[in-house]
Short mmCIF file of C-alpha atoms and ligand atoms in Angstrom, two decimals:
data_model
loop_
_atom_site.label_atom_id
_atom_site.label_comp_id
_atom_site.label_asym_id
_atom_site.label_seq_id
_atom_site.Cartn_x
_atom_site.Cartn_y
_atom_site.Cartn_z
CA MET A 15 35.36 18.95 2.30
CA GLY A 16 35.66 20.41 -1.40
CA PRO A 17 32.61 22.82 -2.75
CA SER A 18 32.13 20.01 -4.42
CA SER A 19 31.06 17.29 -1.80
CA VAL A 20 29.08 20.14 0.16
CA ALA A 21 27.00 20.95 -3.66
CA LEU A 22 26.36 16.77 -2.88
CA LEU A 23 25.45 17.81 0.34
CA LEU A 24 23.03 20.89 0.16
CA ALA A 25 21.69 18.75 -2.36
CA VAL A 26 20.64 15.40 -0.60
CA ILE A 27 19.46 17.41 2.44
CA SER A 28 17.23 19.31 0.10
CA LEU A 29 16.15 16.09 -1.38
CA THR A 30 14.96 14.81 2.34
CA ALA A 31 13.23 17.31 3.21
CA ALA A 32 9.87 17.77 0.79
CA LEU A 33 8.47 15.53 1.82
CA ASP A 34 9.60 15.00 5.65
CA ASN A 35 6.51 14.68 7.66
CA GLY A 36 8.43 12.06 9.56
CA MET A 37 6.48 8.84 7.80
CA LEU A 38 6.84 5.59 6.70
CA LYS A 39 11.36 6.38 6.81
CA THR A 40 11.49 2.65 6.72
CA PRO A 41 9.10 0.38 4.24
CA PRO A 42 5.20 -0.09 6.22
CA MET A 43 4.65 -3.45 7.15
CA GLY A 44 0.93 -4.23 8.23
CA TRP A 45 -2.05 -6.17 6.22
CA MET A 46 -4.12 -5.93 3.13
CA ALA A 47 -7.51 -6.96 1.80
CA TRP A 48 -7.25 -6.73 -1.87
CA GLU A 49 -4.83 -10.15 -3.03
CA ARG A 50 -6.51 -12.51 -0.97
CA PHE A 51 -10.57 -11.45 -0.73
CA ARG A 52 -10.74 -9.53 -3.42
CA CYS A 53 -13.91 -7.71 -4.12
CA ASP A 54 -15.90 -10.05 -2.28
CA ILE A 55 -18.83 -7.92 -0.77
CA ASP A 56 -21.80 -10.54 -0.25
CA CYS A 57 -21.40 -10.48 3.45
CA LYS A 58 -25.25 -12.08 3.89
CA ASP A 59 -23.21 -15.67 2.44
CA ASP A 60 -19.52 -15.14 2.82
CA PRO A 61 -19.55 -13.40 6.20
CA GLN A 62 -16.53 -15.11 7.00
CA ASN A 63 -14.34 -13.61 4.07
CA CYS A 64 -16.44 -10.54 2.28
CA ILE A 65 -14.87 -6.89 2.25
CA GLY A 66 -16.92 -5.62 5.69
CA GLU A 67 -15.58 -4.60 8.76
CA LYS A 68 -15.36 -7.69 10.68
CA LEU A 69 -13.05 -8.42 8.12
CA PHE A 70 -10.95 -5.80 9.26
CA ARG A 71 -11.48 -5.92 12.98
CA ASP A 72 -10.51 -9.66 12.59
CA MET A 73 -6.90 -8.84 11.20
CA ALA A 74 -6.47 -6.24 13.65
CA ASP A 75 -7.05 -8.96 16.60
CA ARG A 76 -4.66 -11.12 14.99
CA LEU A 77 -1.93 -8.25 14.10
CA VAL A 78 -2.03 -7.99 17.65
CA GLU A 79 -2.77 -11.54 19.62
CA ASP A 80 -0.28 -13.15 17.32
CA GLY A 81 2.80 -11.37 18.22
CA TRP A 82 3.03 -9.82 14.04
CA LYS A 83 2.21 -6.67 16.11
CA GLU A 84 5.76 -6.58 17.99
CA LEU A 85 7.46 -7.24 14.86
CA GLY A 86 6.30 -3.60 13.18
CA TYR A 87 3.56 -5.32 11.40
CA GLU A 88 1.36 -2.10 12.25
CA TYR A 89 -1.37 -1.33 9.09
CA VAL A 90 -4.84 -2.75 8.69
CA MET A 91 -5.10 -1.66 5.06
CA ILE A 92 -9.08 -1.39 3.44
CA ASP A 93 -8.48 -2.45 -0.89
CA ASP A 94 -11.47 -1.56 -3.04
CA CYS A 95 -14.98 -2.16 -2.73
CA TRP A 96 -15.58 -0.74 0.24
CA THR A 97 -18.00 2.43 -0.81
CA SER A 98 -21.63 2.85 -1.20
CA MET A 99 -22.49 3.36 -4.87
CA GLN A 100 -22.77 6.91 -3.57
CA ARG A 101 -21.79 9.86 -2.05
CA ASP A 102 -23.83 11.22 1.06
CA GLU A 103 -25.56 14.70 0.82
CA GLN A 104 -22.61 16.46 1.62
CA GLY A 105 -20.60 14.76 -1.62
CA ARG A 106 -18.68 12.75 0.62
CA LEU A 107 -17.63 9.05 -0.11
CA GLN A 108 -19.39 6.93 2.66
CA PRO A 109 -18.67 3.54 3.43
CA ASP A 110 -21.29 0.20 2.11
CA PRO A 111 -23.97 0.91 5.58
CA SER A 112 -24.62 -2.87 4.81
CA ARG A 113 -20.91 -4.36 5.27
CA PHE A 114 -19.60 -1.32 7.36
CA PRO A 115 -22.69 -0.56 9.73
CA GLY A 116 -20.17 1.27 11.87
CA GLY A 117 -18.34 3.39 9.62
CA ILE A 118 -15.13 4.20 9.44
CA ALA A 119 -14.24 6.00 12.34
CA LYS A 120 -15.75 3.36 14.59
CA LEU A 121 -13.27 1.05 12.47
CA ALA A 122 -10.51 3.10 13.25
CA ARG A 123 -10.48 3.71 16.84
CA TYR A 124 -11.05 -0.17 16.98
CA ILE A 125 -8.15 -0.15 15.59
CA HIS A 126 -5.80 2.96 17.23
CA ASP A 127 -7.16 1.08 20.30
CA ARG A 128 -5.01 -1.65 19.54
CA GLY A 129 -1.88 0.12 18.67
CA LEU A 130 -2.49 -0.49 14.84
CA LYS A 131 -2.76 2.20 11.85
CA LEU A 132 -5.67 1.84 9.33
CA GLY A 133 -5.14 2.30 5.64
CA ILE A 134 -8.04 3.33 2.83
CA TYR A 135 -8.25 2.79 -0.51
CA ALA A 136 -9.72 5.27 -3.32
CA ASP A 137 -8.78 6.08 -7.23
CA ILE A 138 -8.17 9.78 -9.39
CA GLY A 139 -10.45 8.53 -11.67
CA SER A 140 -13.90 8.78 -12.56
CA HIS A 141 -14.30 5.17 -10.93
CA THR A 142 -12.32 3.50 -8.61
CA CYS A 143 -10.86 0.10 -10.69
CA MET A 144 -13.89 -2.33 -9.93
CA ARG A 145 -16.42 0.18 -10.24
CA TYR A 146 -16.73 2.17 -7.09
CA PRO A 147 -16.99 5.96 -7.38
CA GLY A 148 -13.57 7.35 -7.52
CA THR A 149 -12.11 10.48 -6.48
CA PRO A 150 -11.99 12.84 -10.21
CA LEU A 151 -10.01 16.09 -9.08
CA ASP A 152 -12.83 18.09 -8.07
CA LYS A 153 -13.36 15.56 -5.11
CA ILE A 154 -9.83 15.29 -4.28
CA VAL A 155 -10.12 17.67 -1.22
CA ILE A 156 -13.19 16.89 0.59
CA ASP A 157 -11.98 13.16 0.71
CA ALA A 158 -9.11 14.01 1.96
CA GLN A 159 -11.12 16.07 4.52
CA THR A 160 -13.42 12.90 5.09
CA PHE A 161 -10.18 9.94 5.82
CA ALA A 162 -8.31 12.71 8.43
CA SER A 163 -11.79 13.20 9.75
CA TRP A 164 -12.10 9.74 10.41
CA GLY A 165 -8.42 8.67 11.72
CA VAL A 166 -7.11 7.23 8.72
CA ASP A 167 -3.83 7.01 8.67
CA TYR A 168 -2.72 5.57 4.68
CA LEU A 169 -4.17 5.86 1.91
CA LYS A 170 -3.65 3.57 -1.63
CA PHE A 171 -4.21 6.05 -4.18
CA ASP A 172 -5.25 4.31 -7.44
CA GLY A 173 -5.18 5.58 -11.00
CA CYS A 174 -8.21 3.47 -12.79
CA TYR A 175 -9.96 5.35 -15.25
CA SER A 176 -8.51 8.30 -14.93
CA ASN A 177 -5.59 9.34 -17.95
CA PRO A 178 -1.91 11.16 -17.89
CA ILE A 179 -2.61 14.46 -17.23
CA GLU A 180 -4.74 14.04 -14.67
CA HIS A 181 -2.46 12.05 -12.89
CA MET A 182 0.26 14.81 -13.80
CA LEU A 183 -2.69 17.43 -11.86
CA GLY A 184 -3.99 15.12 -8.93
CA TYR A 185 -1.13 12.90 -7.55
CA PRO A 186 0.24 15.74 -6.17
CA LEU A 187 -3.06 17.85 -5.09
CA MET A 188 -3.85 14.41 -3.36
CA SER A 189 0.10 14.63 -1.49
CA LYS A 190 -0.98 18.42 -0.47
CA ALA A 191 -4.62 18.18 0.06
CA LEU A 192 -3.42 15.09 2.89
CA ASN A 193 -0.74 17.77 4.00
CA ALA A 194 -3.35 20.27 4.32
CA THR A 195 -6.08 18.27 6.80
CA GLY A 196 -2.57 18.21 9.24
CA ARG A 197 -2.87 14.38 9.50
CA PRO A 198 0.09 12.69 9.36
CA ILE A 199 -1.36 10.38 6.48
CA GLY A 200 1.00 7.49 4.44
CA TYR A 201 0.74 8.72 0.63
CA SER A 202 1.04 5.56 -1.56
CA CYS A 203 0.76 6.43 -5.26
CA SER A 204 -0.23 4.42 -8.28
CA TRP A 205 0.69 6.20 -10.98
CA PRO A 206 4.00 4.99 -11.53
CA ALA A 207 2.04 1.30 -12.75
CA TYR A 208 -0.19 3.70 -15.10
CA GLU A 209 2.61 4.84 -16.91
CA GLY A 210 4.77 2.08 -17.74
CA GLY A 211 6.67 2.52 -14.68
CA LEU A 212 10.16 3.98 -16.04
CA PRO A 213 11.72 6.79 -17.36
CA PRO A 214 10.62 9.49 -18.91
CA ASN A 215 7.44 9.04 -18.56
CA VAL A 216 7.48 8.78 -14.57
CA ASN A 217 9.22 11.09 -12.93
CA TYR A 218 10.71 9.32 -10.11
CA SER A 219 12.32 12.53 -8.15
CA LEU A 220 9.00 14.26 -8.24
CA LEU A 221 7.80 10.75 -6.71
CA GLY A 222 10.05 10.77 -3.66
CA GLU A 223 9.04 14.40 -2.83
CA ILE A 224 4.75 14.21 -3.06
CA CYS A 225 4.42 10.38 -1.92
CA HIS A 226 6.21 7.98 0.40
CA LEU A 227 5.60 4.72 -2.05
CA TRP A 228 4.64 3.88 -5.01
CA ARG A 229 3.29 0.46 -7.29
CA ASN A 230 5.46 0.32 -10.53
CA TYR A 231 4.28 -2.31 -12.28
CA ASP A 232 1.50 -4.87 -12.78
CA ASP A 233 -0.88 -6.33 -9.64
CA ILE A 234 0.44 -9.61 -7.86
CA GLN A 235 -1.77 -12.93 -8.34
CA ASP A 236 -0.96 -16.08 -6.04
CA SER A 237 1.39 -17.87 -8.48
CA TRP A 238 5.60 -18.21 -8.61
CA ASP A 239 4.57 -16.37 -12.33
CA SER A 240 3.47 -13.81 -10.92
CA VAL A 241 6.60 -13.25 -8.64
CA GLN A 242 8.80 -14.46 -10.91
CA ASP A 243 7.85 -11.51 -13.61
CA ILE A 244 7.99 -8.88 -10.70
CA ILE A 245 11.52 -9.71 -9.16
CA GLY A 246 12.82 -9.58 -13.20
CA TRP A 247 11.38 -6.44 -14.73
CA PHE A 248 12.20 -5.05 -10.78
CA ALA A 249 15.86 -6.05 -11.48
CA ASN A 250 15.47 -5.65 -15.24
CA ASN A 251 15.59 -1.90 -14.45
CA GLN A 252 17.09 -1.42 -11.14
CA ASP A 253 19.28 1.76 -12.87
CA ASP A 254 16.43 3.44 -12.92
CA LEU A 255 14.34 2.18 -9.88
CA GLN A 256 16.75 1.80 -6.79
CA PRO A 257 18.27 5.32 -6.90
CA ALA A 258 14.79 6.51 -6.22
CA ALA A 259 14.58 4.61 -2.81
CA GLY A 260 15.30 6.17 0.33
CA PRO A 261 13.82 6.83 3.40
CA GLY A 262 10.30 7.82 3.46
CA ARG A 263 10.45 6.63 -0.20
CA TRP A 264 9.57 2.98 -1.69
CA ASN A 265 9.04 1.28 -4.15
CA ASP A 266 6.43 -1.37 -4.05
CA PRO A 267 6.37 -4.23 -5.56
CA ASP A 268 2.57 -5.33 -4.64
CA MET A 269 1.53 -7.91 -1.86
CA LEU A 270 3.20 -10.81 0.09
CA ILE A 271 0.98 -13.57 -1.31
CA ILE A 272 2.39 -15.98 1.51
CA GLY A 273 0.63 -18.10 3.24
CA ASN A 274 -2.10 -18.55 0.12
CA PHE A 275 -2.44 -21.05 -2.12
CA GLY A 276 0.12 -20.32 -5.28
CA LEU A 277 3.72 -20.73 -3.61
CA SER A 278 5.29 -23.77 -1.87
CA VAL A 279 7.43 -23.43 1.12
CA HIS A 280 10.95 -22.59 -0.88
CA GLN A 281 8.77 -19.91 -3.29
CA ALA A 282 7.60 -18.46 -0.43
CA ARG A 283 10.80 -18.03 1.44
CA SER A 284 12.16 -16.68 -2.20
CA GLN A 285 9.58 -14.03 -1.64
CA MET A 286 10.35 -12.59 1.88
CA ALA A 287 14.09 -12.76 0.98
CA LEU A 288 13.81 -10.91 -1.64
CA TRP A 289 10.79 -8.17 -0.76
CA ALA A 290 13.29 -7.62 2.44
CA ILE A 291 16.54 -7.26 0.21
CA MET A 292 14.22 -4.74 -2.26
CA ALA A 293 13.63 -2.37 0.92
CA ALA A 294 9.50 -3.78 -0.41
CA PRO A 295 6.79 -2.87 1.56
CA LEU A 296 6.04 -5.82 4.00
CA ILE A 297 2.01 -5.94 3.07
CA MET A 298 0.56 -8.92 3.33
CA SER A 299 -2.29 -10.44 2.45
CA ASN A 300 -3.45 -13.77 3.15
CA ASP A 301 -5.54 -14.73 5.97
CA LEU A 302 -4.01 -14.24 9.45
CA ARG A 303 -6.69 -16.45 11.28
CA ASN A 304 -5.95 -19.43 9.05
CA LEU A 305 -2.33 -19.68 8.45
CA ASP A 306 0.37 -22.73 8.11
CA ASN A 307 3.15 -22.47 10.45
CA SER A 308 5.36 -22.40 7.32
CA ALA A 309 4.36 -18.95 6.03
CA ARG A 310 4.10 -17.97 9.75
CA ALA A 311 7.81 -18.91 10.43
CA ILE A 312 8.67 -16.99 7.34
CA LEU A 313 6.93 -13.69 7.36
CA GLN A 314 8.05 -13.51 10.80
CA ASN A 315 11.55 -14.06 10.07
CA LYS A 316 13.56 -11.52 12.43
CA MET A 317 15.94 -11.26 9.98
CA ALA A 318 14.51 -10.53 6.68
CA ILE A 319 12.59 -8.16 8.31
CA THR A 320 15.30 -6.17 10.40
CA ILE A 321 17.03 -5.88 6.65
CA ASN A 322 14.15 -4.83 5.09
CA GLN A 323 13.48 -2.11 7.96
CA ASP A 324 17.52 -1.28 7.86
CA PRO A 325 17.00 2.83 8.57
CA LEU A 326 19.45 3.30 5.76
CA GLY A 327 16.32 2.36 3.70
CA ILE A 328 18.67 1.24 0.62
CA GLN A 329 17.43 -1.14 -1.66
CA GLY A 330 19.27 -4.05 -2.99
CA ARG A 331 20.10 -5.13 -6.57
CA ARG A 332 21.22 -7.92 -8.83
CA LEU A 333 24.24 -8.15 -8.97
CA LEU A 334 24.31 -11.51 -11.08
CA GLN A 335 22.11 -13.76 -13.33
CA VAL A 336 22.11 -17.23 -13.64
C1 NAG B 10 2.89 19.14 6.06
O1 NAG B 10 4.44 19.19 5.46
C2 NAG B 10 5.04 20.25 5.42
C3 NAG B 10 6.29 20.35 4.98
O2 NAG B 10 7.15 19.54 3.90
C4 NAG B 10 5.74 19.27 7.12
O3 NAG B 10 6.55 19.91 7.24
C5 NAG B 10 4.43 18.52 8.10
O4 NAG B 10 4.93 18.17 8.81
C6 NAG B 10 3.22 18.09 6.67
N1 NAG B 10 2.59 17.82 7.40
C7 NAG B 10 1.81 16.87 7.33
C8 NAG B 10 0.55 16.47 8.33
O5 NAG B 10 1.75 16.03 6.52
C1 NAG B 11 10.80 15.84 -12.17
O1 NAG B 11 11.33 16.31 -10.84
C2 NAG B 11 12.24 17.36 -10.37
C3 NAG B 11 11.28 17.74 -9.11
O2 NAG B 11 10.19 17.95 -8.81
C4 NAG B 11 12.11 17.88 -11.10
O3 NAG B 11 12.76 19.50 -10.81
C5 NAG B 11 12.90 17.55 -12.75
O4 NAG B 11 12.20 18.93 -13.89
C6 NAG B 11 11.83 16.71 -13.14
N1 NAG B 11 12.25 16.04 -14.40
C7 NAG B 11 11.96 16.58 -15.63
C8 NAG B 11 12.59 15.44 -16.89
O5 NAG B 11 10.93 16.33 -16.27
#
């Protein structure tokens, strides 16, 4: 082993040691509310589909009873619109009391009792994207502590209503605050998506040190156009993006929309195949209570999942553009 290979080895070791709390060595798999259920808060007239504790319990039940969990789909993730419009008297975020009457800690217990994990959502700005209370710099520590005290396992930290300076300060601060709670919490940073997704505005070495995954680009919508736009952007910029990925540090092209309304069966197969090859998080946003057999078969395809979950964590590249 010559001096240059020793130097290379040391460089690799110091890179992998940086955020090594052992989590998300393969891309996270699970279910998230956003693309399918959005900000439906009407639990009075739409109790089946509103953002409330029933929706997340239902999805946990489906993950366990319909074979998802044993394939690796283990996260149940809340997105925007879960909080009350006010913090509590101690300045903590609190769930909307009518939609989450049992509170988040109880929901986390329900999910943990079934061998699953709970993800939650916050935003580094003054408000979330849907204008619920944000987590500005002076609230980061208390919110990290609150999430840990509830038993939350994963945080998506969004970036609406904030500026680049706040991102630069706040994303690393939240990483430290989560670590300081002592609870292992997966950390998904929306930072690059708010800075154009590319160097020099985005420093992927730094992101790899402080986050487990990050949204690079626009939100997915329920259409093949949207899937194609995302795939094209990732492939066109793969020289910057592909080397950023590896165990514990993933690019996130956003949720799987398979099982919704926008994709044909062939298009759904394409999304699954490409997300698998890209070492992307496999986070479904669909209604697991009403999924047709073809969507189920595509999302439960063992070959695709095995490729996605390869322990080497090498993101695939586009070799040929036709
Ligand atoms: C906190 O960070 C240290 C150093 O990277 C790591 O060893 C530890 O596992 C982390 N703990 C948690 C709870 O994230
Ligand atoms: C990117 O972040 C890494 C790790 O924190 C740092 O060493 C490097 O100097 C940064 N690069 C730039 C161009 O700021």
